[in-house]
mmCIF file of C-alpha atoms and ligand atoms in Angstrom:
data_model
loop_
_atom_site.group_PDB
_atom_site.id
_atom_site.type_symbol
_atom_site.label_atom_id
_atom_site.label_comp_id
_atom_site.label_asym_id
_atom_site.label_seq_id
_atom_site.Cartn_x
_atom_site.Cartn_y
_atom_site.Cartn_z
ATOM 1 C CA MET A 1 -192.734 -224.874 98.819
ATOM 2 C CA ALA A 2 -191.407 -222.059 96.757
ATOM 3 C CA LYS A 3 -192.033 -221.716 93.104
ATOM 4 C CA ILE A 4 -188.825 -221.567 91.036
ATOM 5 C CA ILE A 5 -188.139 -218.476 88.828
ATOM 6 C CA ASP A 6 -186.405 -220.231 85.855
ATOM 7 C CA GLY A 7 -183.870 -217.890 84.685
ATOM 8 C CA LYS A 8 -182.799 -220.143 81.850
ATOM 9 C CA ASP A 9 -186.191 -220.296 80.466
ATOM 10 C CA LEU A 10 -186.849 -216.606 80.793
ATOM 11 C CA ALA A 11 -183.592 -215.713 79.365
ATOM 12 C CA LYS A 12 -184.334 -217.773 76.296
ATOM 13 C CA LYS A 13 -187.523 -215.998 75.683
ATOM 14 C CA PHE A 14 -185.690 -212.693 76.062
ATOM 15 C CA ARG A 15 -182.949 -213.665 73.686
ATOM 16 C CA GLU A 16 -185.449 -214.676 71.061
ATOM 17 C CA GLU A 17 -187.136 -211.243 71.340
ATOM 18 C CA VAL A 18 -183.668 -209.569 71.068
ATOM 19 C CA ALA A 19 -182.822 -211.688 68.044
ATOM 20 C CA ALA A 20 -186.023 -210.656 66.338
ATOM 21 C CA GLU A 21 -185.482 -206.902 67.125
ATOM 22 C CA ALA A 22 -181.835 -207.107 66.030
ATOM 23 C CA LYS A 23 -183.126 -208.443 62.625
ATOM 24 C CA THR A 24 -185.327 -205.323 62.063
ATOM 25 C CA LEU A 25 -182.230 -202.996 62.201
ATOM 26 C CA THR A 26 -180.559 -202.038 59.045
ATOM 27 C CA VAL A 27 -176.980 -202.840 60.362
ATOM 28 C CA LYS A 28 -176.358 -205.776 62.594
ATOM 29 C CA PRO A 29 -175.469 -204.586 66.229
ATOM 30 C CA HIS A 30 -171.825 -205.108 67.137
ATOM 31 C CA LEU A 31 -170.495 -205.795 70.712
ATOM 32 C CA ALA A 32 -166.907 -205.488 71.370
ATOM 33 C CA VAL A 33 -165.590 -207.301 74.552
ATOM 34 C CA ILE A 34 -162.266 -206.519 76.060
ATOM 35 C CA LEU A 35 -160.648 -209.287 78.183
ATOM 36 C CA VAL A 36 -157.483 -208.347 80.096
ATOM 37 C CA GLY A 37 -155.444 -211.238 81.575
ATOM 38 C CA ASP A 38 -156.176 -214.839 81.985
ATOM 39 C CA ASP A 39 -158.801 -215.235 84.880
ATOM 40 C CA PRO A 40 -160.482 -218.595 84.090
ATOM 41 C CA ALA A 41 -163.888 -217.468 85.133
ATOM 42 C CA SER A 42 -163.670 -214.351 83.026
ATOM 43 C CA HIS A 43 -162.722 -216.439 79.910
ATOM 44 C CA THR A 44 -165.670 -218.676 80.537
ATOM 45 C CA TYR A 45 -168.085 -215.735 80.799
ATOM 46 C CA VAL A 46 -166.714 -214.063 77.733
ATOM 47 C CA GLY A 47 -167.112 -217.392 75.811
ATOM 48 C CA MET A 48 -170.744 -217.524 76.966
ATOM 49 C CA LYS A 49 -171.288 -213.976 75.794
ATOM 50 C CA GLU A 50 -169.836 -214.678 72.415
ATOM 51 C CA LYS A 51 -172.161 -217.649 71.996
ATOM 52 C CA ALA A 52 -175.231 -215.692 73.064
ATOM 53 C CA CYS A 53 -174.368 -212.853 70.596
ATOM 54 C CA LYS A 54 -174.188 -215.307 67.724
ATOM 55 C CA ALA A 55 -177.522 -216.798 68.485
ATOM 56 C CA ALA A 56 -179.196 -213.308 68.796
ATOM 57 C CA ASN A 57 -178.031 -211.701 65.433
ATOM 58 C CA VAL A 58 -175.495 -209.636 67.282
ATOM 59 C CA GLU A 59 -171.912 -209.420 65.919
ATOM 60 C CA SER A 60 -169.181 -209.832 68.641
ATOM 61 C CA THR A 61 -165.528 -209.373 68.607
ATOM 62 C CA VAL A 62 -163.188 -210.165 71.492
ATOM 63 C CA HIS A 63 -160.073 -207.985 72.167
ATOM 64 C CA ARG A 64 -157.572 -209.836 74.387
ATOM 65 C CA LEU A 65 -154.789 -208.015 76.246
ATOM 66 C CA PRO A 66 -152.086 -209.645 78.346
ATOM 67 C CA ALA A 67 -152.252 -209.450 82.184
ATOM 68 C CA GLU A 68 -149.421 -207.025 82.266
ATOM 69 C CA ALA A 69 -151.149 -204.567 79.834
ATOM 70 C CA THR A 70 -150.813 -200.961 80.969
ATOM 71 C CA GLN A 71 -153.630 -198.483 81.592
ATOM 72 C CA ASP A 72 -152.553 -196.575 78.462
ATOM 73 C CA GLU A 73 -152.725 -199.618 76.348
ATOM 74 C CA LEU A 74 -156.221 -200.327 77.630
ATOM 75 C CA MET A 75 -157.333 -196.745 77.244
ATOM 76 C CA MET A 76 -155.981 -196.594 73.663
ATOM 77 C CA LEU A 77 -157.970 -199.718 72.775
ATOM 78 C CA ILE A 78 -161.180 -198.222 74.326
ATOM 79 C CA ASP A 79 -160.611 -194.875 72.452
ATOM 80 C CA GLY A 80 -160.307 -196.785 69.171
ATOM 81 C CA LEU A 81 -163.521 -198.694 69.842
ATOM 82 C CA ASN A 82 -165.280 -195.516 71.033
ATOM 83 C CA SER A 83 -164.601 -193.775 67.650
ATOM 84 C CA ASP A 84 -165.260 -196.948 65.435
ATOM 85 C CA ARG A 85 -168.687 -196.475 63.987
ATOM 86 C CA GLY A 86 -168.987 -200.131 63.333
ATOM 87 C CA VAL A 87 -169.028 -200.859 67.128
ATOM 88 C CA ASN A 88 -172.151 -200.183 69.006
ATOM 89 C CA GLY A 89 -171.376 -201.716 72.423
ATOM 90 C CA ILE A 90 -168.171 -202.015 74.537
ATOM 91 C CA LEU A 91 -167.791 -204.225 77.521
ATOM 92 C CA VAL A 92 -164.641 -204.444 79.580
ATOM 93 C CA GLN A 93 -164.733 -207.796 81.372
ATOM 94 C CA MET A 94 -164.247 -207.447 85.226
ATOM 95 C CA PRO A 95 -162.237 -208.047 87.310
ATOM 96 C CA LEU A 96 -159.241 -206.244 85.861
ATOM 97 C CA PRO A 97 -155.768 -207.008 87.058
ATOM 98 C CA SER A 98 -155.267 -204.951 90.263
ATOM 99 C CA HIS A 99 -152.672 -202.406 88.674
ATOM 100 C CA LEU A 100 -155.383 -201.061 86.464
ATOM 101 C CA ASP A 101 -157.832 -198.232 87.514
ATOM 102 C CA GLN A 102 -161.241 -199.734 87.230
ATOM 103 C CA MET A 103 -163.092 -196.407 87.962
ATOM 104 C CA ALA A 104 -161.175 -194.678 85.170
ATOM 105 C CA ILE A 105 -162.122 -197.445 82.712
ATOM 106 C CA PHE A 106 -165.848 -197.069 83.609
ATOM 107 C CA GLY A 107 -165.608 -193.359 82.615
ATOM 108 C CA ALA A 108 -163.622 -193.994 79.502
ATOM 109 C CA VAL A 109 -166.132 -196.137 77.488
ATOM 110 C CA LYS A 110 -168.398 -193.700 75.547
ATOM 111 C CA ARG A 111 -171.736 -193.461 77.410
ATOM 112 C CA GLU A 112 -173.806 -194.437 74.302
ATOM 113 C CA LYS A 113 -171.689 -197.642 73.921
ATOM 114 C CA ASP A 114 -171.544 -198.475 77.590
ATOM 115 C CA VAL A 115 -173.652 -201.582 77.569
ATOM 116 C CA ASP A 116 -172.693 -202.505 81.218
ATOM 117 C CA GLY A 117 -174.306 -199.249 82.380
ATOM 118 C CA PHE A 118 -171.182 -198.430 84.504
ATOM 119 C CA HIS A 119 -170.528 -194.907 83.104
ATOM 120 C CA PRO A 120 -171.285 -192.063 85.614
ATOM 121 C CA THR A 121 -173.567 -190.516 83.038
ATOM 122 C CA ASN A 122 -175.637 -193.823 82.682
ATOM 123 C CA ILE A 123 -175.720 -194.165 86.389
ATOM 124 C CA GLY A 124 -177.012 -190.558 86.598
ATOM 125 C CA LEU A 125 -179.622 -191.041 83.830
ATOM 126 C CA MET A 126 -180.858 -194.208 85.590
ATOM 127 C CA ASN A 127 -181.131 -192.540 88.976
ATOM 128 C CA LEU A 128 -183.219 -189.793 87.405
ATOM 129 C CA GLY A 129 -185.453 -192.380 85.622
ATOM 130 C CA PHE A 130 -184.580 -191.447 81.976
ATOM 131 C CA ALA A 131 -185.573 -194.056 79.416
ATOM 132 C CA GLU A 132 -182.262 -193.684 77.401
ATOM 133 C CA ALA A 133 -180.127 -194.913 80.331
ATOM 134 C CA LEU A 134 -178.217 -198.003 79.767
ATOM 135 C CA ILE A 135 -178.844 -200.002 82.947
ATOM 136 C CA PRO A 136 -176.413 -202.511 84.434
ATOM 137 C CA CYS A 137 -177.344 -206.109 83.142
ATOM 138 C CA THR A 138 -177.787 -208.022 86.358
ATOM 139 C CA PRO A 139 -180.077 -205.554 88.012
ATOM 140 C CA ALA A 140 -182.059 -205.126 84.925
ATOM 141 C CA GLY A 141 -182.433 -208.858 84.588
ATOM 142 C CA ILE A 142 -183.667 -209.240 88.208
ATOM 143 C CA MET A 143 -186.272 -206.527 87.651
ATOM 144 C CA GLU A 144 -187.481 -208.515 84.532
ATOM 145 C CA MET A 145 -187.550 -211.790 86.707
ATOM 146 C CA LEU A 146 -189.842 -209.933 89.225
ATOM 147 C CA LYS A 147 -191.995 -208.801 86.270
ATOM 148 C CA SER A 148 -192.231 -212.315 85.044
ATOM 149 C CA ILE A 149 -193.962 -213.516 88.330
ATOM 150 C CA ASP A 150 -196.233 -210.375 88.117
ATOM 151 C CA TYR A 151 -194.946 -209.080 91.407
ATOM 152 C CA PRO A 152 -195.484 -205.234 91.645
ATOM 153 C CA LEU A 153 -192.897 -203.693 93.964
ATOM 154 C CA LYS A 154 -194.975 -200.684 94.911
ATOM 155 C CA GLY A 155 -195.084 -200.378 98.645
ATOM 156 C CA LYS A 156 -193.316 -203.629 99.271
ATOM 157 C CA HIS A 157 -190.052 -203.764 101.377
ATOM 158 C CA VAL A 158 -187.181 -204.896 99.179
ATOM 159 C CA VAL A 159 -184.055 -205.747 101.184
ATOM 160 C CA VAL A 160 -180.795 -205.795 99.022
ATOM 161 C CA VAL A 161 -177.792 -207.428 100.697
ATOM 162 C CA GLY A 162 -174.569 -206.085 99.033
ATOM 163 C CA ARG A 163 -173.808 -202.634 97.793
ATOM 164 C CA SER A 164 -171.504 -203.209 94.836
ATOM 165 C CA ASN A 165 -171.576 -200.746 91.939
ATOM 166 C CA VAL A 166 -172.402 -203.678 89.533
ATOM 167 C CA VAL A 167 -175.455 -205.119 91.464
ATOM 168 C CA GLY A 168 -176.379 -203.835 94.929
ATOM 169 C CA LYS A 169 -176.389 -200.137 94.522
ATOM 170 C CA PRO A 170 -178.059 -200.000 90.994
ATOM 171 C CA LEU A 171 -180.659 -202.646 92.077
ATOM 172 C CA SER A 172 -181.564 -200.598 95.188
ATOM 173 C CA THR A 173 -182.151 -197.576 92.892
ATOM 174 C CA LEU A 174 -184.263 -199.552 90.470
ATOM 175 C CA ALA A 175 -186.358 -200.904 93.354
ATOM 176 C CA LEU A 176 -186.805 -197.421 94.646
ATOM 177 C CA LEU A 177 -187.865 -196.162 91.227
ATOM 178 C CA ALA A 178 -190.428 -198.991 91.142
ATOM 179 C CA ASP A 179 -191.947 -197.445 94.432
ATOM 180 C CA ALA A 180 -190.623 -200.089 96.878
ATOM 181 C CA THR A 181 -189.362 -199.204 100.353
ATOM 182 C CA VAL A 182 -185.662 -200.114 100.075
ATOM 183 C CA THR A 183 -183.101 -201.218 102.602
ATOM 184 C CA THR A 184 -179.539 -201.836 101.464
ATOM 185 C CA CYS A 185 -177.449 -204.010 103.737
ATOM 186 C CA HIS A 186 -173.729 -204.554 103.561
ATOM 187 C CA ARG A 187 -170.638 -205.937 105.326
ATOM 188 C CA HIS A 188 -171.002 -203.323 108.264
ATOM 189 C CA THR A 189 -174.680 -203.823 108.786
ATOM 190 C CA GLU A 190 -175.344 -204.720 112.432
ATOM 191 C CA ASN A 191 -177.823 -207.543 112.902
ATOM 192 C CA LEU A 192 -178.444 -208.421 109.266
ATOM 193 C CA ALA A 193 -181.202 -210.903 110.118
ATOM 194 C CA HIS A 194 -183.253 -208.074 111.686
ATOM 195 C CA PHE A 195 -183.440 -206.581 108.183
ATOM 196 C CA THR A 196 -183.671 -209.644 106.038
ATOM 197 C CA ARG A 197 -186.548 -210.991 108.066
ATOM 198 C CA GLN A 198 -188.564 -207.868 107.167
ATOM 199 C CA ALA A 199 -188.110 -208.357 103.403
ATOM 200 C CA ASP A 200 -191.045 -209.006 101.148
ATOM 201 C CA VAL A 201 -188.377 -209.389 98.379
ATOM 202 C CA LEU A 202 -184.859 -210.446 99.547
ATOM 203 C CA ILE A 203 -182.013 -209.969 96.998
ATOM 204 C CA VAL A 204 -178.616 -211.285 98.019
ATOM 205 C CA ALA A 205 -175.477 -210.311 96.069
ATOM 206 C CA VAL A 206 -172.535 -210.898 98.326
ATOM 207 C CA GLY A 207 -170.493 -214.040 97.340
ATOM 208 C CA LYS A 208 -170.722 -215.934 100.606
ATOM 209 C CA VAL A 209 -172.017 -219.542 100.786
ATOM 210 C CA ASN A 210 -175.018 -219.998 103.079
ATOM 211 C CA LEU A 211 -175.072 -216.340 104.169
ATOM 212 C CA ILE A 212 -178.818 -216.394 104.269
ATOM 213 C CA THR A 213 -180.388 -219.270 106.307
ATOM 214 C CA ALA A 214 -184.037 -220.179 106.740
ATOM 215 C CA ASP A 215 -184.361 -218.372 110.047
ATOM 216 C CA MET A 216 -183.388 -215.067 108.258
ATOM 217 C CA VAL A 217 -186.314 -215.198 105.739
ATOM 218 C CA LYS A 218 -189.959 -214.192 106.209
ATOM 219 C CA PRO A 219 -192.349 -216.915 105.195
ATOM 220 C CA GLY A 220 -193.805 -216.105 101.741
ATOM 221 C CA ALA A 221 -190.872 -213.826 100.733
ATOM 222 C CA VAL A 222 -189.471 -213.653 97.172
ATOM 223 C CA VAL A 223 -185.747 -214.602 97.307
ATOM 224 C CA ILE A 224 -183.412 -213.685 94.492
ATOM 225 C CA ASP A 225 -179.920 -215.248 94.851
ATOM 226 C CA VAL A 226 -177.242 -213.353 92.821
ATOM 227 C CA GLY A 227 -174.319 -215.317 94.491
ATOM 228 C CA THR A 228 -172.073 -217.522 92.298
ATOM 229 C CA ASN A 229 -169.698 -219.418 94.605
ATOM 230 C CA ARG A 230 -167.670 -222.392 93.464
ATOM 231 C CA VAL A 231 -167.745 -225.277 95.977
ATOM 232 C CA GLY A 232 -165.559 -228.111 94.618
ATOM 233 C CA ASP A 233 -166.916 -228.454 91.083
ATOM 234 C CA LYS A 234 -170.398 -227.155 92.084
ATOM 235 C CA LEU A 235 -171.752 -223.689 91.670
ATOM 236 C CA VAL A 236 -173.874 -222.513 94.577
ATOM 237 C CA GLY A 237 -175.467 -219.157 95.577
ATOM 238 C CA ASP A 238 -175.447 -217.140 98.916
ATOM 239 C CA VAL A 239 -178.689 -218.682 100.119
ATOM 240 C CA ASP A 240 -179.198 -222.018 101.893
ATOM 241 C CA TYR A 241 -181.426 -223.021 98.961
ATOM 242 C CA ASP A 242 -182.977 -226.245 100.194
ATOM 243 C CA ALA A 243 -184.170 -224.815 103.546
ATOM 244 C CA VAL A 244 -185.180 -221.380 102.316
ATOM 245 C CA ALA A 245 -187.209 -222.981 99.448
ATOM 246 C CA THR A 246 -189.432 -224.541 102.011
ATOM 247 C CA LEU A 247 -190.760 -221.283 103.226
ATOM 248 C CA ALA A 248 -190.267 -218.703 100.390
ATOM 249 C CA SER A 249 -193.008 -218.096 97.797
ATOM 250 C CA PHE A 250 -190.513 -217.772 94.969
ATOM 251 C CA ILE A 251 -186.797 -218.555 94.694
ATOM 252 C CA THR A 252 -184.160 -218.383 92.065
ATOM 253 C CA PRO A 253 -181.730 -221.355 91.681
ATOM 254 C CA VAL A 254 -178.003 -221.185 91.134
ATOM 255 C CA PRO A 255 -177.073 -221.972 88.475
ATOM 256 C CA GLY A 256 -179.948 -221.275 86.137
ATOM 257 C CA GLY A 257 -181.288 -218.213 87.810
ATOM 258 C CA VAL A 258 -179.949 -214.720 87.574
ATOM 259 C CA GLY A 259 -176.844 -215.544 85.506
ATOM 260 C CA PRO A 260 -178.539 -216.353 82.288
ATOM 261 C CA MET A 261 -180.606 -213.256 82.619
ATOM 262 C CA THR A 262 -177.558 -211.018 82.885
ATOM 263 C CA ILE A 263 -176.400 -212.258 79.451
ATOM 264 C CA ALA A 264 -179.883 -211.700 77.985
ATOM 265 C CA LEU A 265 -179.971 -208.100 79.164
ATOM 266 C CA LEU A 266 -176.477 -207.528 77.775
ATOM 267 C CA LEU A 267 -177.843 -208.462 74.328
ATOM 268 C CA LYS A 268 -180.884 -206.111 74.882
ATOM 269 C CA ASN A 269 -178.466 -203.334 75.832
ATOM 270 C CA THR A 270 -176.380 -203.803 72.754
ATOM 271 C CA VAL A 271 -179.477 -203.498 70.498
ATOM 272 C CA LEU A 272 -180.578 -200.466 72.562
ATOM 273 C CA ALA A 273 -177.072 -198.899 72.141
ATOM 274 C CA ALA A 274 -177.275 -199.474 68.363
ATOM 275 C CA LYS A 275 -180.613 -197.698 68.372
ATOM 276 C CA ILE A 276 -179.374 -194.753 70.368
ATOM 277 C CA GLN A 277 -176.437 -194.321 68.012
ATOM 278 C CA ASN A 278 -178.464 -194.581 64.874
ATOM 279 C CA GLY A 279 -181.260 -192.275 66.086
HETATM 280 N N1 GUN B 1 -167.806 -209.431 85.629
HETATM 281 C C1 GUN B 1 -168.747 -210.046 86.371
HETATM 282 N N2 GUN B 1 -169.944 -209.427 86.134
HETATM 283 C C2 GUN B 1 -169.742 -208.545 85.154
HETATM 284 C C3 GUN B 1 -170.564 -207.615 84.401
HETATM 285 O O1 GUN B 1 -171.786 -207.480 84.674
HETATM 286 N N3 GUN B 1 -169.915 -206.836 83.580
HETATM 287 C C4 GUN B 1 -168.584 -206.887 83.210
HETATM 288 N N4 GUN B 1 -168.064 -206.077 82.385
HETATM 289 N N5 GUN B 1 -167.834 -207.727 83.925
HETATM 290 C C5 GUN B 1 -168.323 -208.548 84.864
#
């Protein structure tokens, strides 16, 4: 039976560390969150982020724009926050309404304030292995989870299912930088199970209930489930948890796995951003 990697517990430890570090800074770090429209899930996530900031000695402000806000209005808000010396981190909550250009927004947030790690410069710095890179929160949180179980990736086969800019692609990069052999699978991959069965570490970030069944997992594998799918009033991942847990060595639950770590790493990035800006 797999051991559970308790993201909630680990995130709590992380948040306490961040809170202690934030206290050592002369000015309280400040995160600005931009929320466009009224996607209910986004409102919930932003509320969780605000609460986490408060508990970690990080100031937060939420800037709300209506769903019909224009690209120019959003850009002007970002420009103002970019030049506001009192703001250390800027996060534009995704997804944006479809008429807005997400890629342009990623590039508009000043790289030093880009706590999501979505700016092309941060992506480049991360790929080259520079320490000052701001790294996307979910992949960074997953790497911390692997560290917490003392699982060195060197020489291991990491299979990432999903190639999003937010999770799959940066995670594949981080695993490669940690000397793993990396396979990235996606919607066009033929015979997905052929690859997943080879994984020492299987990371799934797709958003499809029961995509990964027990027959697709090597016994003893570490399984990280990034999926968050709403089924009725329950939240479930992409992995058939009960069946896969009988043969994996470690597994992350949903909820209480990767999600809490994402928020903890957002706080960490905000403190790092404040440090970068204040030399
Ligand atoms: N929506 C879902 N995940 C994320 C994230 O990591 N960052 C932002 N900005 N929006 C999201």
